[in-house]
Amino acid sequence: MNRIFLSPPHIGDLERKYVEEAFDTNWISPAGPHITAFEQELASYLGEDVHVAALSSGTAAIHLALIILGVKHGDEVICSTFTFSGSCNPIIYVGATPVFVDSDPTTWNLDPTVLREAIINRIAKTGKKPKAIIVVDLYGMPAKLDEITAISREFDIPLIEDAAEGLGSSFRGRKLGTFGDFGILSFNGNKIITTSGGGALVSKNAEFIEKARFLATQARDKASYYQHTEIGYNYRLSNVCAGIGRGQLKVLDERVKQRRSNFDFYVKNLGNDSEFEFLREPDGIFSNRWLTTVLIRVQGLTPENARLAMENENIESRPLWKPMHLQPVFSRSPYYGNRLSEKLFNEGLCLPSGSALDYVNLGRIVACLKSAY
Ligand SMILES: *Cc1c(COP(=O)(O)O)cnc(C)c1O
């Protein structure tokens, strides 16, 4: 049996054409026409008059957002606890402390009520406001962005929207990645579209994006020789990778359709049982369904047993993200919430969700899950 991967890259012919163009014109470096074009095409896809800087990863984008917001040693930054470590590692890079906030049951993302409590409590405890809020749109599901942007405005704390998993999703008609002072995207190999590795920083503030491009190319002052008055980073996306990204962006909406159709298939074939619970879209919310996640409520079938049963048939699945406040490396960071993320981690599983999955393979996955109990 061929292996079914969780979320493999899905590349077409257009990508090859753009990459060949990069080779033919010898633009192989982290400069070149594909980068500018990719940035413009991303900005026009996202709408809302945003500006975009193409970078080497989503993690780099969060790092630069924190630097540009002036987050420093001794500051605190609030972050969703139910996420991948790439969301919060950059908080440590700048010497700040993450404060983790748990999930709300309808989106599994940052709970606005707990967020407000956490802000008030940190101000009371430390005498100063958290310097930023990082809200994550996990698995492509939009967070409660109306309430969260309102809290960010009320307390005047900048918001970073980690839409690494949410490209192609929207909240009340507005694309994810465009909320907050900064949005970030990832084009890592397992994301909905990929540049093999890469990311982007998004903002309505053109100066912020100009600054990000400057910092991402080693912070060179305007001079013929190399002069630096600031510390820079090597975070720019290469022209070759941007070529892949241009091709991928053209098929993004199709990829979203395919991922959503995976989700529909799983719900149709497993979801009628109260034994498999899927996360529904609240009104006005459109998820790219990057990964289909399921909570397993079957007597005698743990998510780990289900995972092993699938692995036995050469099918890759994965536990939900282990919350950050349970990670040994963050064990000393403050945490707020009712531990919903721990429950999700214990009961959930990510099912194969690649955009090239066909009905034969989806059927194989469902049959395997059903025979596991
Ligand atoms: C992938 C991911 C990141 C980091 O993106 P990279 O491009 O891999 O650095 C950050 N946050 C979330 C939620 C992610 O899934």
Short mmCIF file of C-alpha atoms and ligand atoms in Angstrom, two decimals:
data_model
loop_
_atom_site.label_atom_id
_atom_site.label_comp_id
_atom_site.label_asym_id
_atom_site.label_seq_id
_atom_site.Cartn_x
_atom_site.Cartn_y
_atom_site.Cartn_z
CA MET A 1 0.00 0.00 0.00
CA ASN A 2 1.34 3.44 -0.90
CA ARG A 3 1.94 5.75 2.04
CA ILE A 4 -0.67 8.43 2.74
CA PHE A 5 1.06 11.48 4.21
CA LEU A 6 -0.55 13.96 6.57
CA SER A 7 -0.09 17.07 4.43
CA PRO A 8 2.44 16.65 1.60
CA PRO A 9 3.41 19.39 -0.88
CA HIS A 10 1.19 19.56 -3.98
CA ILE A 11 3.08 21.10 -6.89
CA GLY A 12 1.92 21.69 -10.46
CA ASP A 13 3.48 22.77 -13.76
CA LEU A 14 3.31 26.52 -13.26
CA GLU A 15 5.79 26.37 -10.39
CA ARG A 16 8.33 24.65 -12.64
CA LYS A 17 7.91 27.37 -15.27
CA TYR A 18 8.60 30.16 -12.76
CA VAL A 19 11.61 28.33 -11.32
CA GLU A 20 13.01 27.76 -14.83
CA GLU A 21 12.57 31.47 -15.48
CA ALA A 22 14.67 32.18 -12.37
CA PHE A 23 17.39 29.86 -13.67
CA ASP A 24 17.22 31.21 -17.24
CA THR A 25 17.62 34.79 -16.05
CA ASN A 26 20.22 33.84 -13.38
CA TRP A 27 18.16 35.40 -10.57
CA ILE A 28 19.01 32.73 -7.98
CA SER A 29 19.82 35.05 -5.08
CA PRO A 30 17.61 36.60 -2.39
CA ALA A 31 16.83 39.40 -4.84
CA GLY A 32 14.99 39.32 -8.13
CA PRO A 33 11.75 39.86 -9.98
CA HIS A 34 9.83 36.87 -8.53
CA ILE A 35 10.17 38.25 -5.00
CA THR A 36 8.58 41.60 -5.79
CA ALA A 37 5.91 39.96 -7.94
CA PHE A 38 5.12 37.37 -5.24
CA GLU A 39 4.77 40.15 -2.66
CA GLN A 40 2.41 42.12 -4.91
CA GLU A 41 0.35 39.07 -5.82
CA LEU A 42 0.03 38.08 -2.16
CA ALA A 43 -1.02 41.62 -1.23
CA SER A 44 -3.67 41.69 -3.93
CA TYR A 45 -4.93 38.22 -2.92
CA LEU A 46 -5.28 39.34 0.71
CA GLY A 47 -6.89 42.69 -0.16
CA GLU A 48 -7.41 45.36 2.53
CA ASP A 49 -4.54 47.44 1.03
CA VAL A 50 -1.90 45.43 2.86
CA HIS A 51 1.84 45.43 2.17
CA VAL A 52 3.85 42.21 2.22
CA ALA A 53 7.50 41.27 2.85
CA ALA A 54 8.51 37.81 1.60
CA LEU A 55 10.75 36.10 4.16
CA SER A 56 12.59 32.85 4.78
CA SER A 57 9.99 31.51 7.24
CA GLY A 58 6.87 32.28 9.23
CA THR A 59 8.96 32.15 12.41
CA ALA A 60 11.26 34.85 10.99
CA ALA A 61 8.17 36.96 10.23
CA ILE A 62 7.02 36.79 13.88
CA HIS A 63 10.55 37.59 15.04
CA LEU A 64 10.67 40.73 12.87
CA ALA A 65 7.15 41.78 13.94
CA LEU A 66 8.24 41.67 17.60
CA ILE A 67 11.42 43.64 16.86
CA ILE A 68 9.55 46.32 14.90
CA LEU A 69 7.01 46.62 17.73
CA GLY A 70 9.93 47.27 20.08
CA VAL A 71 9.48 44.16 22.24
CA LYS A 72 12.56 43.77 24.42
CA HIS A 73 14.16 41.92 27.29
CA GLY A 74 11.89 41.96 30.34
CA ASP A 75 8.66 42.51 28.38
CA GLU A 76 5.74 40.09 28.32
CA VAL A 77 3.91 38.90 25.19
CA ILE A 78 0.56 37.10 25.28
CA CYS A 79 0.25 34.09 22.96
CA SER A 80 -2.26 31.32 22.27
CA THR A 81 -1.12 28.22 24.17
CA PHE A 82 -2.77 25.86 21.67
CA THR A 83 -0.31 26.25 18.80
CA PHE A 84 2.96 25.16 17.23
CA SER A 85 6.17 26.37 18.90
CA GLY A 86 6.98 28.60 15.90
CA SER A 87 4.33 31.03 17.20
CA CYS A 88 6.13 31.71 20.48
CA ASN A 89 9.83 30.85 20.07
CA PRO A 90 10.48 34.38 18.70
CA ILE A 91 9.22 35.83 22.02
CA ILE A 92 12.25 34.16 23.60
CA TYR A 93 14.57 35.34 20.76
CA VAL A 94 13.89 38.96 21.78
CA GLY A 95 14.39 38.18 25.49
CA ALA A 96 10.72 38.58 26.45
CA THR A 97 8.46 36.21 28.42
CA PRO A 98 5.48 34.44 26.84
CA VAL A 99 2.17 34.50 28.74
CA PHE A 100 -0.03 31.67 27.51
CA VAL A 101 -3.81 31.96 27.13
CA ASP A 102 -6.09 28.99 26.50
CA SER A 103 -8.72 28.26 23.85
CA ASP A 104 -12.39 29.01 23.40
CA PRO A 105 -14.59 25.97 22.64
CA THR A 106 -16.13 27.20 19.35
CA THR A 107 -12.87 27.99 17.50
CA TRP A 108 -10.21 26.25 19.65
CA ASN A 109 -8.30 29.55 19.35
CA LEU A 110 -7.48 32.32 21.83
CA ASP A 111 -10.42 32.80 24.23
CA PRO A 112 -11.30 36.55 24.31
CA THR A 113 -12.70 36.37 27.87
CA VAL A 114 -9.54 34.74 29.21
CA LEU A 115 -7.42 37.14 27.16
CA ARG A 116 -9.03 40.12 28.90
CA GLU A 117 -8.57 38.52 32.34
CA ALA A 118 -4.95 37.76 31.56
CA ILE A 119 -4.21 41.36 30.47
CA ILE A 120 -5.82 42.81 33.61
CA ASN A 121 -4.03 40.32 35.84
CA ARG A 122 -0.60 40.94 34.25
CA ILE A 123 -1.01 44.69 34.64
CA ALA A 124 -1.93 44.21 38.33
CA LYS A 125 0.97 41.81 38.91
CA THR A 126 3.80 43.49 36.99
CA GLY A 127 2.67 47.12 36.85
CA LYS A 128 2.94 47.20 33.04
CA LYS A 129 1.01 46.09 30.00
CA PRO A 130 1.98 43.09 27.89
CA LYS A 131 3.84 44.46 24.84
CA ALA A 132 1.96 42.43 22.20
CA ILE A 133 -0.68 39.76 21.63
CA ILE A 134 -0.08 36.84 19.25
CA VAL A 135 -3.36 35.27 18.12
CA VAL A 136 -3.19 32.04 16.10
CA ASP A 137 -5.72 30.76 13.51
CA LEU A 138 -5.02 27.10 14.19
CA TYR A 139 -5.66 24.45 11.53
CA GLY A 140 -7.09 27.24 9.34
CA MET A 141 -9.99 28.09 11.67
CA PRO A 142 -10.28 31.85 12.24
CA ALA A 143 -10.02 33.01 15.86
CA LYS A 144 -12.72 35.30 17.28
CA LEU A 145 -11.02 38.18 15.53
CA ASP A 146 -13.71 40.82 16.09
CA GLU A 147 -13.58 40.48 19.88
CA ILE A 148 -9.80 40.06 19.94
CA THR A 149 -9.07 43.14 17.78
CA ALA A 150 -11.47 45.10 20.01
CA ILE A 151 -9.53 44.06 23.14
CA SER A 152 -6.23 44.92 21.44
CA ARG A 153 -7.61 48.41 20.68
CA GLU A 154 -9.19 48.89 24.12
CA PHE A 155 -5.92 48.21 25.96
CA ASP A 156 -3.78 49.67 23.16
CA ILE A 157 -1.69 46.50 22.87
CA PRO A 158 -0.50 45.65 19.31
CA LEU A 159 -1.86 42.46 17.76
CA ILE A 160 0.09 39.94 15.64
CA GLU A 161 -2.11 37.49 13.74
CA ASP A 162 -0.32 34.18 13.19
CA ALA A 163 -2.13 32.99 10.05
CA ALA A 164 0.60 30.45 9.18
CA GLU A 165 -2.10 27.78 8.90
CA GLY A 166 -4.88 30.12 7.77
CA LEU A 167 -4.02 31.34 4.26
CA GLY A 168 -7.22 31.13 2.19
CA SER A 169 -9.55 31.30 5.20
CA SER A 170 -11.68 34.34 5.95
CA PHE A 171 -13.55 35.97 8.81
CA ARG A 172 -16.74 37.78 7.76
CA GLY A 173 -15.43 38.06 4.22
CA ARG A 174 -12.00 39.39 5.18
CA LYS A 175 -8.94 37.21 4.51
CA LEU A 176 -6.91 35.88 7.44
CA GLY A 177 -3.50 37.50 7.84
CA THR A 178 -4.97 41.01 7.44
CA PHE A 179 -6.16 41.46 11.03
CA GLY A 180 -4.01 43.12 13.63
CA ASP A 181 -0.98 45.37 13.28
CA PHE A 182 0.89 42.49 11.67
CA GLY A 183 -0.14 39.23 10.05
CA ILE A 184 2.24 36.39 9.33
CA LEU A 185 2.07 33.56 6.79
CA SER A 186 4.11 30.39 6.34
CA PHE A 187 4.99 28.55 3.14
CA ASN A 188 6.69 25.62 4.84
CA GLY A 189 6.48 22.25 3.08
CA ASN A 190 3.39 21.04 4.94
CA LYS A 191 1.30 24.22 4.69
CA ILE A 192 -1.60 24.78 2.30
CA ILE A 193 0.78 26.26 -0.28
CA THR A 194 4.55 26.01 -0.10
CA THR A 195 7.72 27.61 -1.41
CA SER A 196 9.64 24.59 0.04
CA GLY A 197 10.36 26.88 2.99
CA GLY A 198 9.33 30.48 3.42
CA GLY A 199 7.00 32.96 5.03
CA ALA A 200 5.65 36.47 4.83
CA LEU A 201 5.01 39.47 7.01
CA VAL A 202 1.81 41.40 6.29
CA SER A 203 0.79 44.87 7.46
CA LYS A 204 -1.28 47.86 6.43
CA ASN A 205 1.62 50.00 7.60
CA ALA A 206 3.99 50.43 4.62
CA GLU A 207 6.81 51.72 6.85
CA PHE A 208 6.68 48.57 8.99
CA ILE A 209 7.05 46.41 5.88
CA GLU A 210 9.86 48.58 4.50
CA LYS A 211 11.62 48.19 7.87
CA ALA A 212 11.10 44.41 7.77
CA ARG A 213 12.77 44.20 4.33
CA PHE A 214 15.69 46.27 5.68
CA LEU A 215 16.14 44.09 8.79
CA ALA A 216 15.74 40.88 6.72
CA THR A 217 18.69 41.83 4.48
CA GLN A 218 21.26 42.46 7.26
CA ALA A 219 20.20 46.07 7.92
CA ARG A 220 22.46 47.73 5.35
CA ASP A 221 22.51 51.51 5.54
CA LYS A 222 22.19 53.47 2.29
CA ALA A 223 25.86 53.60 1.24
CA SER A 224 28.00 52.06 -1.50
CA TYR A 225 30.06 50.23 1.13
CA TYR A 226 28.60 48.00 3.87
CA GLN A 227 27.63 50.11 6.85
CA HIS A 228 25.34 49.09 9.69
CA THR A 229 23.79 51.12 12.47
CA GLU A 230 21.44 48.33 13.48
CA ILE A 231 21.65 44.56 13.91
CA GLY A 232 20.23 42.78 10.88
CA TYR A 233 19.09 39.29 9.94
CA ASN A 234 19.38 37.02 6.92
CA TYR A 235 15.64 36.42 6.57
CA ARG A 236 14.79 37.20 2.93
CA LEU A 237 13.06 34.66 0.68
CA SER A 238 15.11 33.63 -2.37
CA ASN A 239 13.98 34.44 -5.91
CA VAL A 240 13.78 30.70 -6.72
CA CYS A 241 11.45 30.03 -3.78
CA ALA A 242 9.35 33.09 -4.65
CA GLY A 243 8.92 31.57 -8.14
CA ILE A 244 7.46 28.42 -6.57
CA GLY A 245 5.23 30.62 -4.42
CA ARG A 246 3.85 32.50 -7.45
CA GLY A 247 2.79 29.23 -9.06
CA GLN A 248 1.30 27.95 -5.81
CA LEU A 249 -0.65 31.14 -5.17
CA LYS A 250 -2.43 30.71 -8.51
CA VAL A 251 -3.89 27.38 -7.34
CA LEU A 252 -4.51 28.37 -3.70
CA ASP A 253 -8.30 28.62 -4.02
CA GLU A 254 -8.37 25.21 -5.68
CA ARG A 255 -6.26 23.78 -2.84
CA VAL A 256 -8.69 25.24 -0.30
CA LYS A 257 -11.58 23.57 -2.17
CA GLN A 258 -9.76 20.24 -2.12
CA ARG A 259 -8.98 20.46 1.61
CA ARG A 260 -12.55 21.44 2.42
CA SER A 261 -13.77 18.48 0.40
CA ASN A 262 -11.54 16.17 2.51
CA PHE A 263 -13.23 17.57 5.59
CA ASP A 264 -16.71 17.04 4.11
CA PHE A 265 -15.83 13.45 3.25
CA TYR A 266 -14.68 12.70 6.82
CA VAL A 267 -17.78 14.32 8.33
CA LYS A 268 -20.09 12.47 5.95
CA ASN A 269 -18.49 9.10 6.63
CA LEU A 270 -17.58 9.39 10.31
CA GLY A 271 -19.39 12.41 11.68
CA ASN A 272 -22.87 10.96 11.96
CA ASP A 273 -21.52 8.88 14.79
CA SER A 274 -21.39 10.90 17.96
CA GLU A 275 -18.15 9.00 18.30
CA PHE A 276 -16.18 11.28 15.99
CA GLU A 277 -16.61 14.98 16.67
CA PHE A 278 -15.55 17.61 14.13
CA LEU A 279 -15.04 21.34 14.59
CA ARG A 280 -17.85 23.19 12.75
CA GLU A 281 -17.59 26.61 11.14
CA PRO A 282 -19.42 29.29 13.13
CA ASP A 283 -21.63 31.70 11.08
CA GLY A 284 -19.69 34.07 8.84
CA ILE A 285 -16.52 32.01 9.18
CA PHE A 286 -14.74 30.27 6.28
CA SER A 287 -11.96 27.81 7.11
CA ASN A 288 -9.41 26.55 4.59
CA ARG A 289 -9.55 23.24 6.52
CA TRP A 290 -5.77 23.00 6.26
CA LEU A 291 -5.89 19.92 8.48
CA THR A 292 -9.04 18.00 9.35
CA THR A 293 -9.04 17.44 13.09
CA VAL A 294 -11.29 15.03 14.97
CA LEU A 295 -12.04 14.37 18.61
CA ILE A 296 -12.40 10.64 19.18
CA ARG A 297 -15.16 9.63 21.59
CA VAL A 298 -15.19 5.90 20.85
CA GLN A 299 -15.26 3.48 23.79
CA GLY A 300 -11.90 1.70 23.91
CA LEU A 301 -10.28 3.69 21.08
CA THR A 302 -7.75 6.28 22.16
CA PRO A 303 -6.35 8.74 19.62
CA GLU A 304 -2.98 7.00 20.03
CA ASN A 305 -4.53 3.59 19.23
CA ALA A 306 -6.21 5.12 16.19
CA ARG A 307 -2.91 6.65 15.11
CA LEU A 308 -1.09 3.32 15.47
CA ALA A 309 -3.84 1.45 13.61
CA MET A 310 -3.45 3.88 10.71
CA GLU A 311 0.35 3.76 10.86
CA ASN A 312 0.03 -0.03 10.54
CA GLU A 313 -1.65 0.54 7.19
CA ASN A 314 0.93 3.10 6.11
CA ILE A 315 -1.31 6.10 6.84
CA GLU A 316 0.22 9.11 8.59
CA SER A 317 -1.84 10.97 11.21
CA ARG A 318 -0.72 13.19 14.07
CA PRO A 319 -1.85 14.20 17.56
CA LEU A 320 -3.15 17.77 17.91
CA TRP A 321 -0.53 20.35 18.92
CA LYS A 322 0.69 19.84 22.48
CA PRO A 323 -0.13 23.12 24.28
CA MET A 324 2.81 25.43 24.91
CA HIS A 325 2.17 25.71 28.68
CA LEU A 326 2.75 21.92 28.88
CA GLN A 327 6.06 22.11 27.04
CA PRO A 328 9.06 21.51 29.32
CA VAL A 329 10.85 24.49 27.73
CA PHE A 330 8.01 26.88 28.70
CA SER A 331 7.16 25.34 32.09
CA ARG A 332 7.93 28.58 33.93
CA SER A 333 5.80 30.87 31.77
CA PRO A 334 2.52 32.25 33.16
CA TYR A 335 -0.66 30.52 31.95
CA TYR A 336 -4.35 31.55 31.99
CA GLY A 337 -7.43 29.47 31.18
CA ASN A 338 -9.51 26.41 31.87
CA ARG A 339 -7.20 23.85 30.25
CA LEU A 340 -9.44 23.16 27.25
CA SER A 341 -6.31 22.81 25.08
CA GLU A 342 -5.13 19.90 27.27
CA LYS A 343 -8.44 18.13 26.68
CA LEU A 344 -8.14 18.72 22.92
CA PHE A 345 -4.57 17.40 22.97
CA ASN A 346 -5.70 14.26 24.81
CA GLU A 347 -8.76 13.53 22.67
CA GLY A 348 -7.86 14.74 19.20
CA LEU A 349 -6.11 13.60 16.06
CA CYS A 350 -5.19 15.28 12.75
CA LEU A 351 -6.30 13.15 9.80
CA PRO A 352 -4.52 13.05 6.43
CA SER A 353 -5.52 16.27 4.68
CA GLY A 354 -3.38 16.66 1.57
CA SER A 355 -4.99 18.47 -1.36
CA ALA A 356 -4.13 15.60 -3.74
CA LEU A 357 -6.02 12.94 -1.73
CA ASP A 358 -8.56 11.05 -3.84
CA TYR A 359 -11.70 9.21 -2.79
CA VAL A 360 -9.95 5.83 -2.94
CA ASN A 361 -7.40 6.92 -0.36
CA LEU A 362 -9.96 8.81 1.76
CA GLY A 363 -12.02 5.62 1.76
CA ARG A 364 -8.97 3.66 2.90
CA ILE A 365 -8.50 6.03 5.84
CA VAL A 366 -12.15 5.88 6.93
CA ALA A 367 -12.25 2.08 6.63
CA CYS A 368 -9.10 1.80 8.71
CA LEU A 369 -10.53 4.03 11.44
CA LYS A 370 -13.80 2.09 11.49
CA SER A 371 -12.07 -1.29 11.73
CA ALA A 372 -9.94 0.00 14.60
CA TYR A 373 -12.90 -0.37 17.00
C1 LIG B 1 4.20 26.62 10.55
C2 LIG B 1 3.80 27.52 11.63
C3 LIG B 1 4.61 28.59 12.06
C4 LIG B 1 6.00 28.80 11.59
O1 LIG B 1 6.18 28.88 10.24
P1 LIG B 1 7.59 28.41 9.61
O2 LIG B 1 7.49 28.90 8.20
O3 LIG B 1 7.62 26.91 9.68
O4 LIG B 1 8.67 29.05 10.37
C5 LIG B 1 4.12 29.44 13.02
N1 LIG B 1 2.92 29.27 13.57
C6 LIG B 1 2.11 28.25 13.21
C7 LIG B 1 0.78 28.14 13.85
C8 LIG B 1 2.54 27.33 12.25
O5 LIG B 1 1.76 26.30 11.92
#
